[in-house]
mmCIF file of C-alpha atoms and ligand atoms in Angstrom:
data_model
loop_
_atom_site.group_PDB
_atom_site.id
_atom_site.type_symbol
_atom_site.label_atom_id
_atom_site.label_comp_id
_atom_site.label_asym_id
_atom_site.label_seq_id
_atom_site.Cartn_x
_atom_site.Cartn_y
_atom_site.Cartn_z
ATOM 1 C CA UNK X 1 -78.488 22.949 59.362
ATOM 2 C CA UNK X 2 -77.386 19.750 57.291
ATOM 3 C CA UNK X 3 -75.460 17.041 59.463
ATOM 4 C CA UNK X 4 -71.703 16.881 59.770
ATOM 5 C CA UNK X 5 -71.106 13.457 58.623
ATOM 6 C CA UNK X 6 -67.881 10.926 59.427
ATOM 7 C CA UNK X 7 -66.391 8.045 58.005
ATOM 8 C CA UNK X 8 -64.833 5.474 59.972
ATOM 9 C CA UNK X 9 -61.912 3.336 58.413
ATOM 10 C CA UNK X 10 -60.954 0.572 60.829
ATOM 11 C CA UNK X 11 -59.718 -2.785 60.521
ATOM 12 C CA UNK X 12 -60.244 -5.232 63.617
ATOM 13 C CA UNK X 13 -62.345 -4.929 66.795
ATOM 14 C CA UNK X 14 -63.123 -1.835 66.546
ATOM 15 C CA UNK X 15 -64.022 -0.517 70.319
ATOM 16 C CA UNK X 16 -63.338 2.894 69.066
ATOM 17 C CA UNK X 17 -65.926 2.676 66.955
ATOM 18 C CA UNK X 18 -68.068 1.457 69.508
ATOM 19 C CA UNK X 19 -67.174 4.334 71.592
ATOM 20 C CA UNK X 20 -67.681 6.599 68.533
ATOM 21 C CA UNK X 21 -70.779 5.357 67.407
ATOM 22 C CA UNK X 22 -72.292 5.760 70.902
ATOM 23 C CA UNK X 23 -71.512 9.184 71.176
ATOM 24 C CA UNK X 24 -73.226 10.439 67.831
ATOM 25 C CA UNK X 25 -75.988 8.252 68.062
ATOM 26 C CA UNK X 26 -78.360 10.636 69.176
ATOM 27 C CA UNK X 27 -76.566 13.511 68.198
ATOM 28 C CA UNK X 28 -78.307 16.993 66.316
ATOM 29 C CA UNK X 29 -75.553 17.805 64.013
ATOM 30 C CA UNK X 30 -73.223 15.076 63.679
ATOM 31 C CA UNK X 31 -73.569 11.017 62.560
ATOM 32 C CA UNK X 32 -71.634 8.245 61.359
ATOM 33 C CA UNK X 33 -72.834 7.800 58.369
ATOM 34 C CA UNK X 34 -71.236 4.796 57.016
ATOM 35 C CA UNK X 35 -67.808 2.336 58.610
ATOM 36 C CA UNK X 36 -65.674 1.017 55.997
ATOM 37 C CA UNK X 37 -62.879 -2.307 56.474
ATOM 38 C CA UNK X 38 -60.290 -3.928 54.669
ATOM 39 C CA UNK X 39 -61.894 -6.940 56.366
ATOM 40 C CA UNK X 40 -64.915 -9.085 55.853
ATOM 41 C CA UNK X 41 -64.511 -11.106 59.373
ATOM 42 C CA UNK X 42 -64.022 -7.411 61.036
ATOM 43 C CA UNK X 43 -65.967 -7.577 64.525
ATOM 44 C CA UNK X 44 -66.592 -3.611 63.836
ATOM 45 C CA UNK X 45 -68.801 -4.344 61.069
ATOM 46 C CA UNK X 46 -71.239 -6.282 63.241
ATOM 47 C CA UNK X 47 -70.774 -3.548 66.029
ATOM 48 C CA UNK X 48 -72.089 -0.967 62.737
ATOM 49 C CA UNK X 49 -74.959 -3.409 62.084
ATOM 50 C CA UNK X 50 -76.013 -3.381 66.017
ATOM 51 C CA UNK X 51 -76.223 0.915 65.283
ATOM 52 C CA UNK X 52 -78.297 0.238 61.692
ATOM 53 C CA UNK X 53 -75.249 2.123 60.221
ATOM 54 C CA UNK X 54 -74.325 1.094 56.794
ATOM 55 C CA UNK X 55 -70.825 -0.772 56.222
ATOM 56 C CA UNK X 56 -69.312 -1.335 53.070
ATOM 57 C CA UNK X 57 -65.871 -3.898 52.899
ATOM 58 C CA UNK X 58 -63.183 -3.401 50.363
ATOM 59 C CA UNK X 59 -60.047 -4.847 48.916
ATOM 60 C CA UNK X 60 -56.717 -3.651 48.429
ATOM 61 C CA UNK X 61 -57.375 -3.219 44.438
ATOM 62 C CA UNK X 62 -60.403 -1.260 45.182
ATOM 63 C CA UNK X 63 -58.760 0.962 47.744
ATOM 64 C CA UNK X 64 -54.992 1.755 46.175
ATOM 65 C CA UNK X 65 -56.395 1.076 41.974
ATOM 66 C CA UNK X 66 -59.653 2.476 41.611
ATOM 67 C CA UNK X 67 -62.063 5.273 42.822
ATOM 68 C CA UNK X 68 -64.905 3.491 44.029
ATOM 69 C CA UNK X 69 -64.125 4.315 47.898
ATOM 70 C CA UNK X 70 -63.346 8.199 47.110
ATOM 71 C CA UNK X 71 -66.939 7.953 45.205
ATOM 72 C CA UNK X 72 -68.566 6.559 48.201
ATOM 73 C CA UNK X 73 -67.102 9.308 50.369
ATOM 74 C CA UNK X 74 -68.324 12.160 48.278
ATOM 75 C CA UNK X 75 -72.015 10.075 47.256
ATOM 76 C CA UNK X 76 -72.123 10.273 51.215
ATOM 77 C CA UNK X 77 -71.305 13.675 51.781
ATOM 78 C CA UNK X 78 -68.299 12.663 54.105
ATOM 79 C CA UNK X 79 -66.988 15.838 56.350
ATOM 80 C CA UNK X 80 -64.295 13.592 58.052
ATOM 81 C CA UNK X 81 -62.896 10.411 57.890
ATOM 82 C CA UNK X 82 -62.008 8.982 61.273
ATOM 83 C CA UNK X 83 -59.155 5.958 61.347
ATOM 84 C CA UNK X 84 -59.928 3.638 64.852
ATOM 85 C CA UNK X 85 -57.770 0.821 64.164
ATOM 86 C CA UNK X 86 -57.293 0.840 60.519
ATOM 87 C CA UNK X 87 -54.095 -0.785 59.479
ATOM 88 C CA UNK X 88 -53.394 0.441 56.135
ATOM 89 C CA UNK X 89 -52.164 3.815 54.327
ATOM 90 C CA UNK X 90 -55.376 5.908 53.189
ATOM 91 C CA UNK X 91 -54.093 6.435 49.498
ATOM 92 C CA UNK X 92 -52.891 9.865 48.069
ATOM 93 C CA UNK X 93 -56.374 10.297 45.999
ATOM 94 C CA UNK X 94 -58.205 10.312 49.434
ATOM 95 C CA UNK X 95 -56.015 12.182 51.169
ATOM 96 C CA UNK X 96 -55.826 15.035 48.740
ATOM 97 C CA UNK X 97 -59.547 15.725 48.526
ATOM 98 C CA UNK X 98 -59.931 15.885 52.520
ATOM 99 C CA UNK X 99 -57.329 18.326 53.323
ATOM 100 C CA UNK X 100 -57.300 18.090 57.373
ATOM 101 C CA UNK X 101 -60.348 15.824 57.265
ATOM 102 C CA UNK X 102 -58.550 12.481 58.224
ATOM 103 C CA UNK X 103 -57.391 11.917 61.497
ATOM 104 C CA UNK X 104 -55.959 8.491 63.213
ATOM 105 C CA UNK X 105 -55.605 7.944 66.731
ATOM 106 C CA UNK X 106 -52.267 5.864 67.835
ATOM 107 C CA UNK X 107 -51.773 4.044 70.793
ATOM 108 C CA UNK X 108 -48.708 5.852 71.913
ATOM 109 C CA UNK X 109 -46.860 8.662 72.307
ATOM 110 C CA UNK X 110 -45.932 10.032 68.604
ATOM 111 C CA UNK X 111 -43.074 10.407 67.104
ATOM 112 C CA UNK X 112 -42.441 7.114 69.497
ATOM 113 C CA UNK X 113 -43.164 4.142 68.565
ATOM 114 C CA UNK X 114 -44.845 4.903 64.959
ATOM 115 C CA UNK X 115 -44.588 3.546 61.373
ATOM 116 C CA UNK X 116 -45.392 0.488 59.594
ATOM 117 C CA UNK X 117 -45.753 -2.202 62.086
ATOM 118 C CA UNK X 118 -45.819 -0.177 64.939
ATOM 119 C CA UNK X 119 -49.287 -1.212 66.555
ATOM 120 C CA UNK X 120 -50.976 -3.072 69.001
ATOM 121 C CA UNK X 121 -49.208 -5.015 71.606
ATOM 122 C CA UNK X 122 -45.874 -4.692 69.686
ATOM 123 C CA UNK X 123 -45.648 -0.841 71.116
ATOM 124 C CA UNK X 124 -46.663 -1.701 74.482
ATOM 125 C CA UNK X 125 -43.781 -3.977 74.656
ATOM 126 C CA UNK X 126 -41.306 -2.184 73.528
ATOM 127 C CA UNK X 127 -42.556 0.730 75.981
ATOM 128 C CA UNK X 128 -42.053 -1.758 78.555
ATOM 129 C CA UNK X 129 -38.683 -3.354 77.379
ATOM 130 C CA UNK X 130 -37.556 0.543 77.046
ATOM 131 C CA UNK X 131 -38.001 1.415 80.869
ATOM 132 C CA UNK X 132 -40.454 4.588 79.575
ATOM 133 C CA UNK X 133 -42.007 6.086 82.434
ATOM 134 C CA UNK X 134 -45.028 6.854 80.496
ATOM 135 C CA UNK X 135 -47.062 6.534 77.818
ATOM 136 C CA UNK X 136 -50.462 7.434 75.671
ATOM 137 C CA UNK X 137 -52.234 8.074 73.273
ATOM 138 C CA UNK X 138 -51.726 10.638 69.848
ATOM 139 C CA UNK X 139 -54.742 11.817 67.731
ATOM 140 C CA UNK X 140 -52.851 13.505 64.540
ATOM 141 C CA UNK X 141 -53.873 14.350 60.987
ATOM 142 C CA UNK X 142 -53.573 11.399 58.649
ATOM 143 C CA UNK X 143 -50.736 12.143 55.657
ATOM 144 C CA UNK X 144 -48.995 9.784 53.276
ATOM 145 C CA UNK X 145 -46.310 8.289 55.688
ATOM 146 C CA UNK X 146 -47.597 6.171 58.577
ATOM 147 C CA UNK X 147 -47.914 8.148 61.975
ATOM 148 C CA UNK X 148 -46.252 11.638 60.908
ATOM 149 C CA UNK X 149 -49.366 13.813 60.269
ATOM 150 C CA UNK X 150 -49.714 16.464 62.602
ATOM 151 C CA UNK X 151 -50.618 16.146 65.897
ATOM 152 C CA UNK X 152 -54.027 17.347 67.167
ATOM 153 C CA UNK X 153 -53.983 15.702 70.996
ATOM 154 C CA UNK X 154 -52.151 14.049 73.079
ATOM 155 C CA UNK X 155 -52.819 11.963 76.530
ATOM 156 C CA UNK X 156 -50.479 10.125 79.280
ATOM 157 C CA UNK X 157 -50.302 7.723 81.819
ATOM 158 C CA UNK X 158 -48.248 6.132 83.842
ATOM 159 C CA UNK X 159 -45.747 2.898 83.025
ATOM 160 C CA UNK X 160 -46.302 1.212 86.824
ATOM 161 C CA UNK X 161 -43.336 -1.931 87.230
ATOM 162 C CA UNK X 162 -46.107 -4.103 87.620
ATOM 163 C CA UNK X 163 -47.710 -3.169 84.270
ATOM 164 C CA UNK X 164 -47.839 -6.315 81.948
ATOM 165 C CA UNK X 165 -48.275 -6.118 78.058
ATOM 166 C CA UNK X 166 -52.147 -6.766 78.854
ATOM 167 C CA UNK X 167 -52.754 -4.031 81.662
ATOM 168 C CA UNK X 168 -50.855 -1.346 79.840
ATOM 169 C CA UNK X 169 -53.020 -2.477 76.473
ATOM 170 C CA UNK X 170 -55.712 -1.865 78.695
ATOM 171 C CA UNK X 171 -54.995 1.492 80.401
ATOM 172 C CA UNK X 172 -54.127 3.176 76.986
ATOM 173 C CA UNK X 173 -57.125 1.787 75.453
ATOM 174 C CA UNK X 174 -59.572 3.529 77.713
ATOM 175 C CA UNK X 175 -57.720 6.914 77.363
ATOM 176 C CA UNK X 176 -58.264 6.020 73.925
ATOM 177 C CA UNK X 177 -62.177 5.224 74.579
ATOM 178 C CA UNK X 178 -62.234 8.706 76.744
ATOM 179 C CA UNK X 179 -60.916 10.807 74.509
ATOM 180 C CA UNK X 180 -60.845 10.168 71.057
ATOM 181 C CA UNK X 181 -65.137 10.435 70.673
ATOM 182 C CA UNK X 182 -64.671 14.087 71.969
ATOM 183 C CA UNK X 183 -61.816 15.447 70.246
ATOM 184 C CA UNK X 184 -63.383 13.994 66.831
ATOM 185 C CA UNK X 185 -67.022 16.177 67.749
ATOM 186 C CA UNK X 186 -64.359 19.542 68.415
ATOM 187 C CA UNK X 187 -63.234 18.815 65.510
ATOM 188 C CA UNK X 188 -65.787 18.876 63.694
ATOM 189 C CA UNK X 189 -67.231 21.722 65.187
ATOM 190 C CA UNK X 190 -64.912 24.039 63.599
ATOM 191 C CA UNK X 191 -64.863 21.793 60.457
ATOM 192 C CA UNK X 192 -67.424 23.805 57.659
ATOM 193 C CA UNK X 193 -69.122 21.205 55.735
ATOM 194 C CA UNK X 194 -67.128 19.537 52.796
ATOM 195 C CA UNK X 195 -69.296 19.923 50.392
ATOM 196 C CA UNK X 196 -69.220 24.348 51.179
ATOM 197 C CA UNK X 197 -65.349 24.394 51.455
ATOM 198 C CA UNK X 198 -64.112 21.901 48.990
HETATM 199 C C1 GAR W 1 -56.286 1.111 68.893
HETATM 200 O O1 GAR W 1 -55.512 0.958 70.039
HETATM 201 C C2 GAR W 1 -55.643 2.114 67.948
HETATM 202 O O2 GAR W 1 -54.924 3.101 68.607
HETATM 203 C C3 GAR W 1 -54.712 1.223 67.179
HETATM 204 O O3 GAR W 1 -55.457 0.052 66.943
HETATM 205 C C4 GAR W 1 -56.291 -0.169 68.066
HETATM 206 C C5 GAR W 1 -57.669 -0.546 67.584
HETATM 207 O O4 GAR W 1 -58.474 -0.952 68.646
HETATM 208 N N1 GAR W 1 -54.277 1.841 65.957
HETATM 209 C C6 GAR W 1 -53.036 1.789 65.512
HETATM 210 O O5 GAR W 1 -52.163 1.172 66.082
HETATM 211 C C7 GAR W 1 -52.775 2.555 64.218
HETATM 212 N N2 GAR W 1 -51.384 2.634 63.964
HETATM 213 P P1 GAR W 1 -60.029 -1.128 68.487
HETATM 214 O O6 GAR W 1 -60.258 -1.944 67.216
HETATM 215 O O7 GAR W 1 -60.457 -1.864 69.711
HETATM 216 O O8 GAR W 1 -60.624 0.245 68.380
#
């Protein structure tokens, strides 16, 4: 049976990916197959090179005006293209050839605390300044508006008093860690190949 194969977009750090990349490593029928950034100083890329995946960095002209990064997708045989920190819109081109193929996790509860801007430490302070008594983390389909594709999981904890900016970071980045590996391999379980279905 050929190999499901995933994309990763992301743009900093990229512990996801870590996470990600650990879980398919040795994997029968599903591998990262290549982890793309909008950033040359990305930490994720060397975390790509420590797995002997490929990595391939791009511009904003190459991403919104040309069709270099759909080609690479569909040279590659892409079945799904996994966002873990990625910090811009996937263009409409993209997004029209992987109908329920793109999925982004955010590091809250959706439809709180989404759109442009909304990420990082910014929504974990305004969780706090806001009183919530929880908060999470929302895996959802990727459309063209940020943070309104539909929403495939969803996972909570608690807002203590105590929490800080940094410890609630923290907490909702290992649900993040926990979960978002797993439901990407579900996922792609019931995914057929691209190449069959598109
Ligand atoms: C994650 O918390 C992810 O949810 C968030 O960026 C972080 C990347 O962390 N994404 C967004 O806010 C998208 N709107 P990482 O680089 O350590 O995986």
């Amino acid at each position: 049976m050929p190999l499901k194969r995933i994309a990763i977009f992301a743009s900093g750090s990229g512990s996801n990916a870590q996470l990600i990349m650990e879980h398919f490593k040795r994997h029968k029928e599903m591998e990262v197959a290549i982890v793309l950034s909008n950033r040359a100083d990305s930490y994720v890329l060397q975390r790509a090179d420590n797995f002997e995946i490929p990595t391939h960095v791009f511009s904003k002209e190459e991403l919104y005006h040309s069709s270099t990064i759909l080609q690479l997708l569909k040279n590659l045989d892409i079945d799904i293209i996994v966002l873990a920190g990625f910090l811009w819109l996937i263009p409409e081109n993209i997004i029209r050839q992987y109908p329920k193929r793109i999925i982004n996790i955010h590091p809250a509860l959706l439809p709180k605390y989404g759109g442009k801007g909304m990420y990082g430490d910014i929504i974990h302070e305004t969780v706090i300044a806001n009183h919530d008594l929880e908060t999470g983390i929302t895996i959802h389909y990727v459309n063209e508006t940020f943070d309104e594709g539909e929403i495939i999981y969803q996972n909570k904890c608690l807002v203590e008093n105590t929490d800080t900016t940094e410890k609630l970071a923290y907490k909702v980045h290992q649900l993040e860690h926990l979960h978002y590996p797993r439901v990407i391999e579900d996922l792609l379980k019931k995914t057929e190949k691209a190449s069959l279905a598109l």
